[in-house]
Each structure stands twice: as structure tokens, then as C-alpha cells.
Coordinates of C-alpha atoms in Angstrom, one line a residue:
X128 CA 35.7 -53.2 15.4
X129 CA 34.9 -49.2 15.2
X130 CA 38.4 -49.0 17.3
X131 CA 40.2 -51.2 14.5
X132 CA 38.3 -48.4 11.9
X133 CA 39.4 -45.7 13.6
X134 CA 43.0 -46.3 14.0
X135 CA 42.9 -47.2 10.6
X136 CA 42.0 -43.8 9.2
X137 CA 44.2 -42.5 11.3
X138 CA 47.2 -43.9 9.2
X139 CA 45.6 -42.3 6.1
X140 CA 47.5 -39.4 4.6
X141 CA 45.9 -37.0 2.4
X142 CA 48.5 -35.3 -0.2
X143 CA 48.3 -31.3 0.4
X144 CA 46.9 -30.9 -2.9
X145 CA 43.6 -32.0 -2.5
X146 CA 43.1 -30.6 0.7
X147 CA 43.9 -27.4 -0.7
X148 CA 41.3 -28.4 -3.4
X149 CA 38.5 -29.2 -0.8
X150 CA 39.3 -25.7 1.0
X151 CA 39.1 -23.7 -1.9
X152 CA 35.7 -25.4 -2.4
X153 CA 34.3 -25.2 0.9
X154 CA 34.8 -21.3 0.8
X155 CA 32.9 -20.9 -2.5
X156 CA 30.5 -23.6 -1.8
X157 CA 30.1 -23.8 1.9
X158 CA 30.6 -27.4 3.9
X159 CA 28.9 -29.7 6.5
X160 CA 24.8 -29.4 4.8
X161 CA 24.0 -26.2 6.8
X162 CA 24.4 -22.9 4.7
X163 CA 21.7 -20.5 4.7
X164 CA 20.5 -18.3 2.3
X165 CA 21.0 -14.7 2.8
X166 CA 17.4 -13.3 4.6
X167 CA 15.4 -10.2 1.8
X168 CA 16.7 -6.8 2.3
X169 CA 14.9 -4.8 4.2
X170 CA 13.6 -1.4 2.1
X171 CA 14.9 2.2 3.0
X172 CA 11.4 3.7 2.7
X173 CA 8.0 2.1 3.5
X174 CA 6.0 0.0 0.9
X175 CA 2.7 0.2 2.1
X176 CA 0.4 -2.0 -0.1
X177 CA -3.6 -2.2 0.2
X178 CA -4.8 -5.9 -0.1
X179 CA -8.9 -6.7 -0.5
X180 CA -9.6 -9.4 1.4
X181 CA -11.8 -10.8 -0.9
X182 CA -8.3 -12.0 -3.1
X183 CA -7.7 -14.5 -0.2
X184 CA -6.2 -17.2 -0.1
X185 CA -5.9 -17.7 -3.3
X186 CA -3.7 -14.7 -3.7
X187 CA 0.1 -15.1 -2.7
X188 CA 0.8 -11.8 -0.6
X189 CA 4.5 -11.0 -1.6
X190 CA 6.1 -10.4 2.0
X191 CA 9.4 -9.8 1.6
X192 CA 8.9 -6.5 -0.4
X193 CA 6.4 -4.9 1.6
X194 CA 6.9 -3.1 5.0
X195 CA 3.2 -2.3 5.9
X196 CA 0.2 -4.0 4.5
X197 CA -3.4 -2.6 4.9
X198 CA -6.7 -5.3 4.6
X199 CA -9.2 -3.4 3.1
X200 CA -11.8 -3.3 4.1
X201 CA -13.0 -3.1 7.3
X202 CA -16.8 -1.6 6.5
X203 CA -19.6 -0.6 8.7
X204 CA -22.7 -1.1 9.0
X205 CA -25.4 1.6 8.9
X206 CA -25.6 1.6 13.0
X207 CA -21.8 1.5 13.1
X208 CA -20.8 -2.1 13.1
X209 CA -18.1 -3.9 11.5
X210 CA -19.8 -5.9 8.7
X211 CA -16.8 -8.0 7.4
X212 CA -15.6 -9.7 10.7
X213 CA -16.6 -12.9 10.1
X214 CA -14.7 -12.9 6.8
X215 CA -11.5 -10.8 7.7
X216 CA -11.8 -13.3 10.9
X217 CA -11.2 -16.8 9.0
X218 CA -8.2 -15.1 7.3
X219 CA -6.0 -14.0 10.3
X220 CA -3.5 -17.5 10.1
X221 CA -2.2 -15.7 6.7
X222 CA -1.7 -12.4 8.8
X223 CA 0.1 -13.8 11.3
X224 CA 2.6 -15.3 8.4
X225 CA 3.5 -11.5 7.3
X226 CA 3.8 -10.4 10.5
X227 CA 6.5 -13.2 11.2
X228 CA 8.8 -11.5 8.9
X229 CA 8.3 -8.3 10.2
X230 CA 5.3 -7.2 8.1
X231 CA 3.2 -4.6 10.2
X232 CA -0.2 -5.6 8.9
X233 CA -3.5 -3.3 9.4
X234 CA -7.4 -3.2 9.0
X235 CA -8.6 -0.4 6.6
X236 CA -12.0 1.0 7.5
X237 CA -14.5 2.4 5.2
X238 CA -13.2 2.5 1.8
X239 CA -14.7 4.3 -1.4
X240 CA -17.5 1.6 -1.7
X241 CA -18.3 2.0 2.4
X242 CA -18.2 6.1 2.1
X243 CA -21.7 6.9 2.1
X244 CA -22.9 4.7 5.2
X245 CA -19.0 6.0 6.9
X246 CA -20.3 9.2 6.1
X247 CA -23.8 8.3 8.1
X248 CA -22.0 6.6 11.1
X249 CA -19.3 10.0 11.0
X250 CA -22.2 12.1 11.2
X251 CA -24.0 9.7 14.0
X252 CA -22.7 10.3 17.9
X253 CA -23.6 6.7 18.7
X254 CA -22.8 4.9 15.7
X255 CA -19.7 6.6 15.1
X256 CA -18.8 5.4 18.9
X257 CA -19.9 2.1 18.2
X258 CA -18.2 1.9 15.1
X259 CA -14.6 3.1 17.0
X260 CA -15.2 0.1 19.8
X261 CA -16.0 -2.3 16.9
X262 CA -12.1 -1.0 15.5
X263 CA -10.4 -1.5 18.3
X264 CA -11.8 -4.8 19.4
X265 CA -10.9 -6.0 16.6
X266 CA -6.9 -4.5 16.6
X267 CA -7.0 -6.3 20.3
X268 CA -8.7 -9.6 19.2
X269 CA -7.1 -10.2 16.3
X270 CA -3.8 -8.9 16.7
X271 CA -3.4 -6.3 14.0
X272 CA -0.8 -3.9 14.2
X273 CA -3.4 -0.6 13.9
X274 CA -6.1 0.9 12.1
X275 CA -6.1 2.4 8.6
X276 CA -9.0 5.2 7.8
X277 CA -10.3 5.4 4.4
X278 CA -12.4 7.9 4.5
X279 CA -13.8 9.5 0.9
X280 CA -17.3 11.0 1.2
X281 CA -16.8 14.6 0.2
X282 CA -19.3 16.9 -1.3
X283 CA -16.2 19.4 -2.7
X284 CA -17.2 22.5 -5.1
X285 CA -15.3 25.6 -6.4
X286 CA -13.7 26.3 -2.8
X287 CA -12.6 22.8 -2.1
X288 CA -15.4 22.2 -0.1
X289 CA -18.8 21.5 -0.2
X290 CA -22.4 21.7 1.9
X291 CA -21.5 19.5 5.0
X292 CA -17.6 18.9 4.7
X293 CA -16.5 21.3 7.5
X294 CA -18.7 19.4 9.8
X295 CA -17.6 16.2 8.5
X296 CA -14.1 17.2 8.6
X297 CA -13.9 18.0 11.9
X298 CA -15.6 14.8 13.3
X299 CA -13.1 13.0 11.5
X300 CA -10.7 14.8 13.2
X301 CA -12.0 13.8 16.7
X302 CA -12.3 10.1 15.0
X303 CA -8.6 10.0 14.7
X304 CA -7.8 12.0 18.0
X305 CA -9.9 9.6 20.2
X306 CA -8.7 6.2 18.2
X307 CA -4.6 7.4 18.9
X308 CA -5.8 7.8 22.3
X309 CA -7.5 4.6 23.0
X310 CA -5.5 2.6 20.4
X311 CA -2.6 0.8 22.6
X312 CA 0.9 1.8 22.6
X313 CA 2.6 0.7 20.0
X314 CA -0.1 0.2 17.7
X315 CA 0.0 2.5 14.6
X316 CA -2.8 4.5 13.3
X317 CA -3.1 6.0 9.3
X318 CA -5.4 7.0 6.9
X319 CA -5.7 7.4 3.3
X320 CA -6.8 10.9 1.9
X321 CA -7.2 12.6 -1.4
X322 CA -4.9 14.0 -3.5
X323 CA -7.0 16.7 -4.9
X324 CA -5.2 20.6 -5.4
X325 CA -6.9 23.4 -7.0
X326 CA -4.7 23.2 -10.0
X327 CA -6.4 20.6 -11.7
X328 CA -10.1 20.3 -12.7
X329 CA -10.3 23.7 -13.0
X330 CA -10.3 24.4 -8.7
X331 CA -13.4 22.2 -8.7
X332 CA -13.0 19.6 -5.7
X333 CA -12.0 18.8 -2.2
X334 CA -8.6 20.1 -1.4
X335 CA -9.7 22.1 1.3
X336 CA -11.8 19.1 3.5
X337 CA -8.8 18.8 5.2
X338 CA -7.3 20.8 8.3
X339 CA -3.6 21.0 9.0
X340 CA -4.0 19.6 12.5
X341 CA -5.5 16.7 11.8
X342 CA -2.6 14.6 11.1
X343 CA -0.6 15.1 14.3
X344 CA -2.5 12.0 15.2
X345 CA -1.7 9.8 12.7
X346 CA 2.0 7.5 12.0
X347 CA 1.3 7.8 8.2
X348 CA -0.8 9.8 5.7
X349 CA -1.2 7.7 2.8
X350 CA -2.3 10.1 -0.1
X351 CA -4.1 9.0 -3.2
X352 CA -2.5 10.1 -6.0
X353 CA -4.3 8.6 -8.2
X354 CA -7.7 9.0 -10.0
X355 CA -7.3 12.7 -11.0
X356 CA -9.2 11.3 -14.4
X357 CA -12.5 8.8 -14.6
X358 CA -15.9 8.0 -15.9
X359 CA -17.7 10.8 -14.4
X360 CA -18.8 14.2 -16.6
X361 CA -16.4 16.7 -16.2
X362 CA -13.5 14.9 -16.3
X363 CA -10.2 14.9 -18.6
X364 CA -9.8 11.8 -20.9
X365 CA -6.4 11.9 -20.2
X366 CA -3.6 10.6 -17.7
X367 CA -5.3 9.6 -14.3
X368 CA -2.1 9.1 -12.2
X369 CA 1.0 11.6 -14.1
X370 CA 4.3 12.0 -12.5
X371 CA 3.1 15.8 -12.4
X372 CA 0.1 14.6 -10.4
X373 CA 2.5 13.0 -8.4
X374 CA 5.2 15.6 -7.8
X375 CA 2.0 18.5 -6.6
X376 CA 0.5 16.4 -4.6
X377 CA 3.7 15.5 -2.7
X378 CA 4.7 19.0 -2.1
X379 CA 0.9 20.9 -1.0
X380 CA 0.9 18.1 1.4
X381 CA 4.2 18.8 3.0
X382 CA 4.2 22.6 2.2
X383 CA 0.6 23.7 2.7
X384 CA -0.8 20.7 5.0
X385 CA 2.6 20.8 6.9
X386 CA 2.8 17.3 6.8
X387 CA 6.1 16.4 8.0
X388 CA 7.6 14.3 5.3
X389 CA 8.7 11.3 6.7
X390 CA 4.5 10.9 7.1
X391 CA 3.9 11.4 3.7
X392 CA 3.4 8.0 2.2
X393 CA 3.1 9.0 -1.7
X394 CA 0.0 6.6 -3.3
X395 CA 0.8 4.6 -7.0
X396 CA -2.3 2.7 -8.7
X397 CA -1.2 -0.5 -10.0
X398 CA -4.2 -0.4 -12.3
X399 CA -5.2 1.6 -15.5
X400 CA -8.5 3.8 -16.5
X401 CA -9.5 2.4 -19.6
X402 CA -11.8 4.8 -21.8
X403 CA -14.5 4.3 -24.2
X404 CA -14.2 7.2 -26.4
X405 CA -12.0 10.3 -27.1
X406 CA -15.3 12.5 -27.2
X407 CA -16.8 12.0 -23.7
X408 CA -14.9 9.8 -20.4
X409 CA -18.6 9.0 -19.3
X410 CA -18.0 5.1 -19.4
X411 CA -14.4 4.7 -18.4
X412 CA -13.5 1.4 -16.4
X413 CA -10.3 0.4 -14.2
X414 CA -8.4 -2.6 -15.6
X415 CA -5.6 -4.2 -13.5
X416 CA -2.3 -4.2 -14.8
X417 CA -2.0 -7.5 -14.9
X418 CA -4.9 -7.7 -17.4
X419 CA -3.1 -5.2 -18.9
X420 CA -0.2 -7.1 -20.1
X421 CA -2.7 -9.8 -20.7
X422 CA -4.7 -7.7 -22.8
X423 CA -2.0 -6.2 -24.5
X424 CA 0.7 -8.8 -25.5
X425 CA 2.5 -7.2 -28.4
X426 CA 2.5 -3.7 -26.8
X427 CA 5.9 -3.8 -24.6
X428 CA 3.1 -2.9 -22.3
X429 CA 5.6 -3.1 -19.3
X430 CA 7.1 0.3 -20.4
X431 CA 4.3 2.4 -21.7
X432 CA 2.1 4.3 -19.4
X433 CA -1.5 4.8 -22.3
X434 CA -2.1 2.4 -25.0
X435 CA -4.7 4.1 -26.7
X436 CA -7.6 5.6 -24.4
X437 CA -5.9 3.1 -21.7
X438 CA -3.9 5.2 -19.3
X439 CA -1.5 3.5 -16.1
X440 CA 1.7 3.6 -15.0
X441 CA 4.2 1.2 -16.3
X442 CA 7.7 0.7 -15.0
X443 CA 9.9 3.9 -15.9
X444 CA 7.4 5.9 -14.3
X445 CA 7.1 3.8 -11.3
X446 CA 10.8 3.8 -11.2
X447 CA 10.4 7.6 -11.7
X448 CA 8.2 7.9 -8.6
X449 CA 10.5 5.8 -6.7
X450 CA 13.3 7.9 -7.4
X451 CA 11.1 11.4 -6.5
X452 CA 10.6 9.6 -3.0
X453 CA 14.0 8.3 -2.2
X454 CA 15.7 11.9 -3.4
X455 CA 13.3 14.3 -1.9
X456 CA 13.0 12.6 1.8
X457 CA 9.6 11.3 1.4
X458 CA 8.4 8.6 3.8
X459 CA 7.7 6.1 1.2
X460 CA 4.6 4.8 -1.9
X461 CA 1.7 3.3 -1.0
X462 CA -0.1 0.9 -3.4
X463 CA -3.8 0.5 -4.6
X464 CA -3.9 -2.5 -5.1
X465 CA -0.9 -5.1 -4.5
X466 CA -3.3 -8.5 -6.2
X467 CA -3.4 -6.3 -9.3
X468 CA 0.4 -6.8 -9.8
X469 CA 2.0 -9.2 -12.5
X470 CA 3.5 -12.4 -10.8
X471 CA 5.8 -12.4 -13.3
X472 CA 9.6 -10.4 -11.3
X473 CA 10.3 -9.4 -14.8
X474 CA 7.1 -7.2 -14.9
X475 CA 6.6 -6.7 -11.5
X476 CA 5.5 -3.1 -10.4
X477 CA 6.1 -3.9 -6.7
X478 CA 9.6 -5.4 -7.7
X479 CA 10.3 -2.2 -9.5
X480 CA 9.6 -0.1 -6.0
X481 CA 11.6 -2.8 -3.7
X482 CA 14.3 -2.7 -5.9
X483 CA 14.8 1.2 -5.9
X484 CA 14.2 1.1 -2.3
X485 CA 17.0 -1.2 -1.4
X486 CA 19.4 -0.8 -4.0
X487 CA 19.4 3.7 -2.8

């Protein structure tokens, strides 16, 4: 019977017309069931976003517009071990996801909240060593692609330097040189650092904690521009992340530091300072942009960059930032804090950066 069927539609004939017509559509539409869709365009500069772990699983870590991605944090203990393995431990199936698509995902150590016990454990021959074997056990067991230090306890003064920061400086120094030396090839090493320059603040701060040779270790300096305004005493109630914070920073760190600048990795907040009062910033909070938006409904919040005492960076100026990067040769931005983004593409930060880096 399938013979009878066969010879059968053999004797068919199908007027030229309509197979004309089912060409023309299987060019637009594609035949036979198994198109694919095109696979995300890779960025021409690195997008190297900072993710708490703490927002996992619940958060949805946006893949396909990131290049590096940092899990803060990795903090120690007073005696120099890691105190967030067990948690960061649970979490590695949803590494393992970014680094399918090409991802190069990281564990930050320290952090702003860890600086004064990674200040005791710098300071510390055998907890410091402890606390570099904890590191790189945990880049071999778990299969991260390197090591991110966040290191931020400075005492900084009218010098850009304070009482113990040479010291401190240069055991940080050694930190790095002996982690790219132990660290397995292959396996990239960065740190965050402070944007601070004697221009602003009136040359009170840390700009000088740094040396220039430092950095030779290091794949990426990711640099904090951000912060330059807060709740403490003496600061501004004013702009906390400008594009002329942005645009210094960039160039003392590839002019004075030497920093070549495919290193530099130029830092955007995705997050506002939110003051209290025009008189005094003592009291000033962060707020996510997200909350932002939330917060602010009728405000076209998405293109602003202060409502009120609330200051952030909206789109233009992220698109602005973007722009400085791709045109002046930097390496790429790096984000504090990716989870504080809007889900929404159409407010997006992170969309706003992907797009300028793929569509340059």
C-alpha cells in the first residue's frame, strides 16, 4: 500500500505558481521546523557587573549583556578565613549557567562592609596567608574564573594618605603579586579601587594609597566612580556620581597611575544618594534605581539624574558614560550593583550600556 501511495504522488503536478509562492515563503519564514534564533551580540567593551549573593536565586542574572560578573562578597574572618563559603557554595549551579554562555564569573573579597577585619587580616602575616589559600581554594574548588579584591580601608588626609596607608598599601601590593603568581593560568585576577583625586573635597582623601606598580598584576582595575558625595560631615549635598567625576577619574588613572587603558574598567552606580536636608548631608541613604522609578512614577525618572535632594544617574548620562568609554579607548564600565537595575528593557540601565557597546 505505501508503494501504491507513493507512485501516486508521484503523478501529482504542482502548477509553478504556487511553488514559487512556497519559495518566496520559505526564504522569509524559514522551512522544515528547525530555524534558530540569532545567538546575543557579544559587547565591544567589557560590562563587568557586581552581584551580592544574598539576591540569589530569586534574582534573574541578565547574561547575555554582561561579559564579567563579580559575586560579592567573599569576606573574611578576623583570622583570615572565608566566612561566606557555605552560602556562595549552594549557589555555584547558577554560576555554572553564566559561564555556559561565555560569562567569566569571579569571587570578590572584602568589600566596604568586610574593610575593617580585611584591613586586620592585610596587616596580619598569618591571616593574610590564610586568607590567600582560603581564595584560591575556593577559585580551584568551585570553578570560578578569578579573584576580585575589594579592598577600602583607608585612613586618607590632606596628602591622600593617612597614618598606616603606606604600610597597608604595600602589603596589598604583595597580596596581589603573590595571588597572580599562585592563581592558575588562565584565571584572571582584578580589583576594585577608589576613585578619589585631589580636586574634589578640597584635596582631603586617599588618592595617593595607591602606587603605580601595583597594577601590573592585575587583568582589570575596576575604579569606583562613584560616591564622591554621602552621609558623612564634610561632604557636598550634591551629585555623588557626575560625568565630571567620571571623565577625572578616567584620565588620573591612565595619565598619573599609568594604567594602561584597556585595564581601566570605568565604575557606574546603578543606585541614588538620597538626602535628608539641603543644610547638612549627615543622614543621606542609597536607594536602588529601581525604587527609584518606583518611588517616583510621575517624574520621567528614567531621564533625570536628581529629583530633589535625590541624586543618580539616569539613562542620558549612562549613555553619556558609554559613549566617553567606547570613544576614548577605555576597557569598559563596571557596575555597582546589577539586582538594583529595572527589569523593565525600556528602563533598563544595563540595556542602555549593552546597547552602546554593541551597536559602536
Amino acid at each position: 500500500r505505501q508503494m501504491c501511495i507513493r507512485d501516486s504522488l508521484k503523478n501529482i503536478r504542482i502548477p509553478m505558481k504556487y511553488l514559487t509562492l512556497w519559495a518566496l515563503l520559505c526564504i522569509l519564514f524559514g522551512c522544515g521546523g528547525t530555524s534558530q534564533e540569532e545567538p546575543p551580540k557579544k559587547p565591544s567593551k567589557i560590562i563587568f557587573g557586581y552581584l551580592q549573593y544574598e539576591q540569589l536565586p530569586e534574582y534573574q542574572i541578565p547574561w547575555d549583556q554582561l561579559t564579567h560578573l563579580s559575586i560579592a562578597f567573599g569576606r573574611a574572618t578576623e583570622e583570615g578565613g572565608l566566612a561566606d563559603a557555605a552560602n556562595i557554595e549552594k549557589l555555584l549551579p547558577i554560576f555554572r549557567e553564566g559561564q555556559k554562555k561565555g560569562v567569566k564569573v569571579l569571587l570578590s573579597a572584602g568589600g566596604g562592609g568586610n574593610k575593617a577585619i580585611m584591613a586586620g587580616v592585610l596587616l596580619n602575616d598569618t591571616y593574610r596567608n590564610r586568607f590567600k589559600k582560603e581564595l584560591l581554594k575556593a577559585v580551584e574548588d568551585w570553578g570560578f574564573d578569578g579573584l576580585d579584591i575589594d579592598y577600602e580601608h583607608w585612613a586618607g588626609g590632606p596628602e591622600g594618605y593617612g597614618e598606616g596607608d603606606k604600610e597597608k598599601v604595600a602589603l596589598l601590593e604583595n597580596f596581589y603579586k603573590e595571588l597572580r603568581t599562585e592563581l592558575p593560568k588562565g584565571k584572571l585576577l582584578t580589583a576594585a579601587v577608589s576613585a578619589d583625586y585631589p580636586e574634589w573635597n578640597g584635596g582631603w582623601g586617599n588618592y595617593n594609597v595607591y602606587t603605580n606598580s601595583m597594577f601590573e598584576y592585575l587583568d582589570l582595575v575596576n575604579i569606583m566612580v562613584y560616591d564622591f558625595t554621602g552621609g558623612w560631615k564634610s561632604s557636598k549635598v550634591a551629585q555623588h556620581a557626575s560625568m565630571e567625576h567620571f571623565r577625572m577619574a578616567a584620565k588620573r588613572w591612565s595619565e598619573i597611575r599609568g594604567v594602561p587603558k584597556e585595564k581601566i574598567i570605568l565604575g557606574v552606580p546603578f543606585y541614588g544618594v538620597h538626602f535628608v536636608s539641603a543644610e547638612t548631608p549627615v543622614g543621606a541613604t542609597h536607594m536602588p534605581y529601581k525604587e527609584i522609578l518606583t518611588n517616583y512614577p510621575n517624574e520621567q525618572a528614567t531621564e533625570k539624574d536628581e529629583i530633589g535632594l535625590l541624586f543618580y544617574n539616569g539613562k542620558p548620562t549612562m549613555r553619556a558614560k558609554a559613549g566617553y568609554v567606547n570613544d576614548n579607548g577605555y576597557g569598559g564600565i563596571m557596575i555597582w550593583a546589577i539586582s538594583h537595575d529595572s527589569p523593565n528593557k525600556e528602563e533598563s540601565l544595563l540595556q542602555v550600556l549593552y546597547d552602546a557597546f554593541t551597536e559602536h
